[in-house]
PDB file of C-alpha atoms in Angstrom:
ATOM      1  CA  UNK A   1      12.651 -14.851   0.396  1.00  0.00           C
ATOM      2  CA  UNK A   2      12.615 -12.690   0.868  1.00  0.00           C
ATOM      3  CA  UNK A   3      11.571  -8.996   0.204  1.00  0.00           C
ATOM      4  CA  UNK A   4      12.592  -9.018  -3.526  1.00  0.00           C
ATOM      5  CA  UNK A   5       9.679  -6.259  -3.525  1.00  0.00           C
ATOM      6  CA  UNK A   6       9.634  -4.036  -1.192  1.00  0.00           C
ATOM      7  CA  UNK A   7       9.496  -0.300  -1.285  1.00  0.00           C
ATOM      8  CA  UNK A   8      13.002   0.775   0.806  1.00  0.00           C
ATOM      9  CA  UNK A   9      13.756   4.576   0.939  1.00  0.00           C
ATOM     10  CA  UNK A  10      16.752   6.172  -0.987  1.00  0.00           C
ATOM     11  CA  UNK A  11      18.865   7.346   1.883  1.00  0.00           C
ATOM     12  CA  UNK A  12      20.093   4.050   3.810  1.00  0.00           C
ATOM     13  CA  UNK A  13      21.321   2.607   1.083  1.00  0.00           C
ATOM     14  CA  UNK A  14      23.084   5.956  -0.307  1.00  0.00           C
ATOM     15  CA  UNK A  15      25.620   4.843  -3.327  1.00  0.00           C
ATOM     16  CA  UNK A  16      28.816   6.179  -5.082  1.00  0.00           C
ATOM     17  CA  UNK A  17      26.211   4.990  -8.183  1.00  0.00           C
ATOM     18  CA  UNK A  18      23.629   7.059  -7.620  1.00  0.00           C
ATOM     19  CA  UNK A  19      19.611   6.943  -8.274  1.00  0.00           C
ATOM     20  CA  UNK A  20      20.015   5.772 -11.706  1.00  0.00           C
ATOM     21  CA  UNK A  21      21.597   2.400 -10.890  1.00  0.00           C
ATOM     22  CA  UNK A  22      18.304   1.472  -8.489  1.00  0.00           C
ATOM     23  CA  UNK A  23      16.516   2.758 -10.460  1.00  0.00           C
ATOM     24  CA  UNK A  24      17.505   0.935 -13.425  1.00  0.00           C
ATOM     25  CA  UNK A  25      18.185  -2.337 -12.136  1.00  0.00           C
ATOM     26  CA  UNK A  26      14.893  -2.330 -10.828  1.00  0.00           C
ATOM     27  CA  UNK A  27      13.113  -1.834 -13.961  1.00  0.00           C
ATOM     28  CA  UNK A  28      15.563  -4.479 -16.008  1.00  0.00           C
ATOM     29  CA  UNK A  29      14.354  -6.617 -13.136  1.00  0.00           C
ATOM     30  CA  UNK A  30      10.626  -5.694 -13.374  1.00  0.00           C
ATOM     31  CA  UNK A  31       9.808  -5.635 -16.978  1.00  0.00           C
ATOM     32  CA  UNK A  32      12.213  -9.762 -17.079  1.00  0.00           C
ATOM     33  CA  UNK A  33       9.823 -10.871 -14.316  1.00  0.00           C
ATOM     34  CA  UNK A  34       6.864 -10.474 -16.713  1.00  0.00           C
ATOM     35  CA  UNK A  35       8.661 -12.085 -19.730  1.00  0.00           C
ATOM     36  CA  UNK A  36       9.493 -14.829 -17.318  1.00  0.00           C
ATOM     37  CA  UNK A  37       5.365 -15.408 -16.146  1.00  0.00           C
ATOM     38  CA  UNK A  38       4.734 -14.741 -19.472  1.00  0.00           C
ATOM     39  CA  UNK A  39       6.872 -16.380 -22.044  1.00  0.00           C
ATOM     40  CA  UNK A  40       8.762 -18.712 -19.626  1.00  0.00           C
ATOM     41  CA  UNK A  41      12.002 -18.161 -18.156  1.00  0.00           C
ATOM     42  CA  UNK A  42      14.319 -20.539 -20.775  1.00  0.00           C
ATOM     43  CA  UNK A  43      12.890 -19.155 -23.635  1.00  0.00           C
ATOM     44  CA  UNK A  44      12.740 -15.871 -22.499  1.00  0.00           C
ATOM     45  CA  UNK A  45      16.836 -14.007 -23.399  1.00  0.00           C
ATOM     46  CA  UNK A  46      18.810 -11.536 -22.547  1.00  0.00           C
ATOM     47  CA  UNK A  47      18.017 -10.110 -25.789  1.00  0.00           C
ATOM     48  CA  UNK A  48      15.084 -10.177 -25.163  1.00  0.00           C
ATOM     49  CA  UNK A  49      14.620  -8.200 -21.588  1.00  0.00           C
ATOM     50  CA  UNK A  50      16.744  -5.432 -23.120  1.00  0.00           C
ATOM     51  CA  UNK A  51      14.436  -5.540 -26.302  1.00  0.00           C
ATOM     52  CA  UNK A  52      11.699  -4.934 -23.683  1.00  0.00           C
ATOM     53  CA  UNK A  53      13.329  -2.662 -21.283  1.00  0.00           C
ATOM     54  CA  UNK A  54      13.999   0.046 -23.751  1.00  0.00           C
ATOM     55  CA  UNK A  55      18.457  -0.663 -23.536  1.00  0.00           C
ATOM     56  CA  UNK A  56      21.060  -1.619 -25.032  1.00  0.00           C
ATOM     57  CA  UNK A  57      22.341  -5.758 -24.362  1.00  0.00           C
ATOM     58  CA  UNK A  58      25.405  -5.362 -23.107  1.00  0.00           C
ATOM     59  CA  UNK A  59      23.571  -2.424 -20.739  1.00  0.00           C
ATOM     60  CA  UNK A  60      21.823  -5.264 -19.057  1.00  0.00           C
ATOM     61  CA  UNK A  61      24.673  -6.944 -18.453  1.00  0.00           C
ATOM     62  CA  UNK A  62      26.253  -3.700 -16.788  1.00  0.00           C
ATOM     63  CA  UNK A  63      24.240  -4.149 -13.885  1.00  0.00           C
ATOM     64  CA  UNK A  64      23.733  -7.790 -13.634  1.00  0.00           C
ATOM     65  CA  UNK A  65      25.950 -10.800 -14.594  1.00  0.00           C
ATOM     66  CA  UNK A  66      23.361 -13.105 -15.649  1.00  0.00           C
ATOM     67  CA  UNK A  67      20.622 -13.603 -16.493  1.00  0.00           C
ATOM     68  CA  UNK A  68      19.706 -16.463 -13.439  1.00  0.00           C
ATOM     69  CA  UNK A  69      20.425 -13.617 -11.241  1.00  0.00           C
ATOM     70  CA  UNK A  70      17.917 -10.742 -13.006  1.00  0.00           C
ATOM     71  CA  UNK A  71      15.408 -12.436 -10.963  1.00  0.00           C
ATOM     72  CA  UNK A  72      16.950 -11.731  -7.680  1.00  0.00           C
ATOM     73  CA  UNK A  73      16.656  -7.618  -8.899  1.00  0.00           C
ATOM     74  CA  UNK A  74      19.444  -5.508  -6.462  1.00  0.00           C
ATOM     75  CA  UNK A  75      19.574  -7.763  -3.719  1.00  0.00           C
ATOM     76  CA  UNK A  76      22.453  -6.334  -2.580  1.00  0.00           C
ATOM     77  CA  UNK A  77      19.698  -3.723  -1.060  1.00  0.00           C
ATOM     78  CA  UNK A  78      17.397  -5.606   0.768  1.00  0.00           C
ATOM     79  CA  UNK A  79      20.385  -7.066   2.435  1.00  0.00           C
ATOM     80  CA  UNK A  80      20.995  -3.519   3.464  1.00  0.00           C
ATOM     81  CA  UNK A  81      17.640  -2.852   4.304  1.00  0.00           C
ATOM     82  CA  UNK A  82      18.255  -6.740   6.587  1.00  0.00           C
ATOM     83  CA  UNK A  83      20.727  -5.527   8.501  1.00  0.00           C
ATOM     84  CA  UNK A  84      18.649  -2.211   9.000  1.00  0.00           C
ATOM     85  CA  UNK A  85      15.988  -3.630  10.337  1.00  0.00           C
ATOM     86  CA  UNK A  86      18.117  -5.948  13.064  1.00  0.00           C
ATOM     87  CA  UNK A  87      20.606  -2.516  13.664  1.00  0.00           C
ATOM     88  CA  UNK A  88      17.595  -0.996  14.698  1.00  0.00           C
ATOM     89  CA  UNK A  89      15.984  -3.652  17.347  1.00  0.00           C
ATOM     90  CA  UNK A  90      16.519  -2.439  20.845  1.00  0.00           C
ATOM     91  CA  UNK A  91      18.720  -5.404  23.028  1.00  0.00           C
ATOM     92  CA  UNK A  92      16.595  -5.491  25.183  1.00  0.00           C
ATOM     93  CA  UNK A  93      14.253  -7.458  22.789  1.00  0.00           C
ATOM     94  CA  UNK A  94      14.825 -11.182  22.822  1.00  0.00           C
ATOM     95  CA  UNK A  95      16.411 -12.731  19.695  1.00  0.00           C
ATOM     96  CA  UNK A  96      13.938 -14.668  19.657  1.00  0.00           C
ATOM     97  CA  UNK A  97      11.561 -11.427  18.831  1.00  0.00           C
ATOM     98  CA  UNK A  98      14.080  -9.360  17.450  1.00  0.00           C
ATOM     99  CA  UNK A  99      14.403 -12.321  14.729  1.00  0.00           C
ATOM    100  CA  UNK A 100      10.641 -12.289  14.433  1.00  0.00           C
ATOM    101  CA  UNK A 101       9.807  -8.304  13.717  1.00  0.00           C
ATOM    102  CA  UNK A 102      12.647  -8.607  11.118  1.00  0.00           C
ATOM    103  CA  UNK A 103      11.482 -11.334   9.468  1.00  0.00           C
ATOM    104  CA  UNK A 104       7.850  -9.797   9.031  1.00  0.00           C
ATOM    105  CA  UNK A 105       8.890  -6.182   8.298  1.00  0.00           C
ATOM    106  CA  UNK A 106      11.461  -7.476   5.949  1.00  0.00           C
ATOM    107  CA  UNK A 107       8.605  -9.914   4.492  1.00  0.00           C
ATOM    108  CA  UNK A 108       5.728  -6.740   4.039  1.00  0.00           C
ATOM    109  CA  UNK A 109       4.839  -6.169   0.208  1.00  0.00           C
ATOM    110  CA  UNK A 110       2.273  -3.187  -0.736  1.00  0.00           C
ATOM    111  CA  UNK A 111      -0.742  -4.706  -1.642  1.00  0.00           C
ATOM    112  CA  UNK A 112       0.003  -3.241  -5.464  1.00  0.00           C
ATOM    113  CA  UNK A 113       3.668  -4.748  -5.005  1.00  0.00           C
ATOM    114  CA  UNK A 114       1.644  -8.363  -4.649  1.00  0.00           C
ATOM    115  CA  UNK A 115       0.981  -9.633  -7.509  1.00  0.00           C
ATOM    116  CA  UNK A 116       4.341  -9.206  -8.960  1.00  0.00           C
ATOM    117  CA  UNK A 117       5.727 -10.615  -5.669  1.00  0.00           C
ATOM    118  CA  UNK A 118       4.294 -13.821  -6.383  1.00  0.00           C
ATOM    119  CA  UNK A 119       5.459 -13.996  -9.853  1.00  0.00           C
ATOM    120  CA  UNK A 120       9.174 -13.513  -9.234  1.00  0.00           C
ATOM    121  CA  UNK A 121       8.962 -15.512  -5.968  1.00  0.00           C
ATOM    122  CA  UNK A 122       6.785 -18.398  -7.966  1.00  0.00           C
ATOM    123  CA  UNK A 123       9.980 -18.459 -10.329  1.00  0.00           C
ATOM    124  CA  UNK A 124      12.976 -18.172  -7.768  1.00  0.00           C
ATOM    125  CA  UNK A 125      11.131 -21.293  -5.939  1.00  0.00           C
ATOM    126  CA  UNK A 126      10.225 -22.794  -8.844  1.00  0.00           C
ATOM    127  CA  UNK A 127      12.474 -22.758 -11.726  1.00  0.00           C
ATOM    128  CA  UNK A 128      15.098 -25.360 -11.041  1.00  0.00           C
ATOM    129  CA  UNK A 129      17.528 -23.194 -13.896  1.00  0.00           C
ATOM    130  CA  UNK A 130      17.287 -20.255 -11.081  1.00  0.00           C
ATOM    131  CA  UNK A 131      17.790 -22.808  -7.336  1.00  0.00           C
ATOM    132  CA  UNK A 132      22.181 -22.523  -7.620  1.00  0.00           C
ATOM    133  CA  UNK A 133      21.693 -19.219  -8.473  1.00  0.00           C
ATOM    134  CA  UNK A 134      19.245 -18.770  -5.202  1.00  0.00           C
ATOM    135  CA  UNK A 135      21.425 -20.534  -3.131  1.00  0.00           C
ATOM    136  CA  UNK A 136      24.274 -17.718  -3.193  1.00  0.00           C
ATOM    137  CA  UNK A 137      21.484 -15.397  -2.045  1.00  0.00           C
ATOM    138  CA  UNK A 138      20.553 -17.246   0.494  1.00  0.00           C
ATOM    139  CA  UNK A 139      24.060 -17.868   1.198  1.00  0.00           C
ATOM    140  CA  UNK A 140      23.853 -14.143   1.787  1.00  0.00           C
ATOM    141  CA  UNK A 141      21.100 -13.806   3.619  1.00  0.00           C
ATOM    142  CA  UNK A 142      21.828 -16.099   5.967  1.00  0.00           C
ATOM    143  CA  UNK A 143      24.513 -14.156   7.003  1.00  0.00           C
ATOM    144  CA  UNK A 144      23.473 -11.367   7.908  1.00  0.00           C
ATOM    145  CA  UNK A 145      20.790 -12.748  10.630  1.00  0.00           C
ATOM    146  CA  UNK A 146      24.009 -15.492  11.209  1.00  0.00           C
ATOM    147  CA  UNK A 147      26.706 -11.858  11.996  1.00  0.00           C
ATOM    148  CA  UNK A 148      22.683 -10.322  14.023  1.00  0.00           C
ATOM    149  CA  UNK A 149      22.949 -13.448  16.648  1.00  0.00           C
ATOM    150  CA  UNK A 150      27.088 -13.682  16.584  1.00  0.00           C
ATOM    151  CA  UNK A 151      26.653 -10.407  18.097  1.00  0.00           C
ATOM    152  CA  UNK A 152      24.090 -10.716  20.767  1.00  0.00           C
ATOM    153  CA  UNK A 153      25.632 -14.060  22.064  1.00  0.00           C
ATOM    154  CA  UNK A 154      29.099 -12.698  21.613  1.00  0.00           C
ATOM    155  CA  UNK A 155      30.489 -15.285  19.940  1.00  0.00           C
ATOM    156  CA  UNK A 156      31.815 -15.471  15.842  1.00  0.00           C
ATOM    157  CA  UNK A 157      29.586 -15.497  13.263  1.00  0.00           C
ATOM    158  CA  UNK A 158      30.709 -18.686  12.253  1.00  0.00           C
ATOM    159  CA  UNK A 159      29.704 -20.235  14.743  1.00  0.00           C
ATOM    160  CA  UNK A 160      27.372 -23.374  14.713  1.00  0.00           C
ATOM    161  CA  UNK A 161      24.749 -21.904  16.691  1.00  0.00           C
ATOM    162  CA  UNK A 162      24.327 -18.576  14.792  1.00  0.00           C
ATOM    163  CA  UNK A 163      24.206 -20.339  11.901  1.00  0.00           C
ATOM    164  CA  UNK A 164      21.414 -22.432  12.979  1.00  0.00           C
ATOM    165  CA  UNK A 165      19.859 -19.979  13.436  1.00  0.00           C
ATOM    166  CA  UNK A 166      20.250 -18.081  10.641  1.00  0.00           C
ATOM    167  CA  UNK A 167      19.031 -21.396   8.548  1.00  0.00           C
ATOM    168  CA  UNK A 168      16.157 -22.052  10.446  1.00  0.00           C
ATOM    169  CA  UNK A 169      15.111 -18.480  10.169  1.00  0.00           C
ATOM    170  CA  UNK A 170      15.881 -19.328   5.947  1.00  0.00           C
ATOM    171  CA  UNK A 171      13.046 -22.072   6.838  1.00  0.00           C
ATOM    172  CA  UNK A 172      10.447 -20.622   8.310  1.00  0.00           C
ATOM    173  CA  UNK A 173      10.598 -17.879   5.546  1.00  0.00           C
ATOM    174  CA  UNK A 174      10.545 -20.372   2.645  1.00  0.00           C
ATOM    175  CA  UNK A 175       8.442 -22.610   4.205  1.00  0.00           C
ATOM    176  CA  UNK A 176       5.742 -19.559   4.670  1.00  0.00           C
ATOM    177  CA  UNK A 177       6.733 -18.531   0.540  1.00  0.00           C
ATOM    178  CA  UNK A 178       5.884 -21.955   0.054  1.00  0.00           C
ATOM    179  CA  UNK A 179       2.330 -21.938   1.417  1.00  0.00           C
ATOM    180  CA  UNK A 180       1.366 -18.740  -0.077  1.00  0.00           C
ATOM    181  CA  UNK A 181       2.473 -19.708  -3.298  1.00  0.00           C
ATOM    182  CA  UNK A 182       0.275 -23.212  -2.972  1.00  0.00           C
ATOM    183  CA  UNK A 183      -2.997 -21.601  -1.636  1.00  0.00           C
ATOM    184  CA  UNK A 184      -3.268 -17.840  -2.848  1.00  0.00           C
ATOM    185  CA  UNK A 185      -6.352 -16.717  -1.047  1.00  0.00           C
ATOM    186  CA  UNK A 186      -3.848 -17.314   2.490  1.00  0.00           C
ATOM    187  CA  UNK A 187      -1.859 -13.763   4.002  1.00  0.00           C
ATOM    188  CA  UNK A 188       1.233 -13.792   3.804  1.00  0.00           C
ATOM    189  CA  UNK A 189       2.112 -12.236   7.329  1.00  0.00           C
ATOM    190  CA  UNK A 190       0.154 -14.287   9.031  1.00  0.00           C
ATOM    191  CA  UNK A 191       2.376 -16.768   7.504  1.00  0.00           C
ATOM    192  CA  UNK A 192       5.377 -15.838   8.513  1.00  0.00           C
ATOM    193  CA  UNK A 193       3.903 -14.465  11.715  1.00  0.00           C
ATOM    194  CA  UNK A 194       2.422 -19.016  12.357  1.00  0.00           C
ATOM    195  CA  UNK A 195       5.488 -19.960  11.032  1.00  0.00           C
ATOM    196  CA  UNK A 196       8.123 -18.210  13.468  1.00  0.00           C
ATOM    197  CA  UNK A 197       6.308 -18.950  16.763  1.00  0.00           C
ATOM    198  CA  UNK A 198       7.948 -22.054  16.078  1.00  0.00           C
ATOM    199  CA  UNK A 199      10.980 -20.051  15.269  1.00  0.00           C
ATOM    200  CA  UNK A 200      10.886 -18.452  18.573  1.00  0.00           C
ATOM    201  CA  UNK A 201      10.464 -21.068  20.224  1.00  0.00           C
ATOM    202  CA  UNK A 202      13.232 -22.687  19.684  1.00  0.00           C
ATOM    203  CA  UNK A 203      15.939 -19.714  19.981  1.00  0.00           C
ATOM    204  CA  UNK A 204      13.822 -18.497  23.221  1.00  0.00           C
ATOM    205  CA  UNK A 205      16.322 -20.488  25.369  1.00  0.00           C
ATOM    206  CA  UNK A 206      19.093 -18.168  24.171  1.00  0.00           C
ATOM    207  CA  UNK A 207      17.735 -15.198  25.561  1.00  0.00           C
TER     208      UNK A 207
END
């Protein structure tokens, strides 16, 4: 899923808490991902993460409500990034093409970040203990997609069509990631493009 290791600019995500929050959250998450990959998720405690990050245990909980949330990083930033991507797409581009563009751009990861991104996505998609929290994150991501489609279609975001498209878009991303994790030599962007063709064909009739 979705884009949890991208380089995002500070400007679109300016927060009252300031840059320190973003930097600290990212640092904690990166340290945790490394520990989870080496020691196993269940065998890594919050105390382990705090020690490795050089911070107090209470500082970890200042930024994350639980150990399960740490693997996702500061996910609100990435939801904001997705909204910005969708808002910047011209209205004359079809919904199908807009979703394909946003899906590929949102999941674009610099080559230097791919190893950690692979470790993160492996945890998110394969660790049973993370699945319940992941469903909450997926729901928020889908809602951003549904809201975009609803605006284009002139309907409520909770209506069946926007919600269905949101599920289809999520499924396209997850299928690409599963293939990428199973076959390390595959190119993630190529898999997203290949999968989004099916998504595009299914949504194209809506205009």
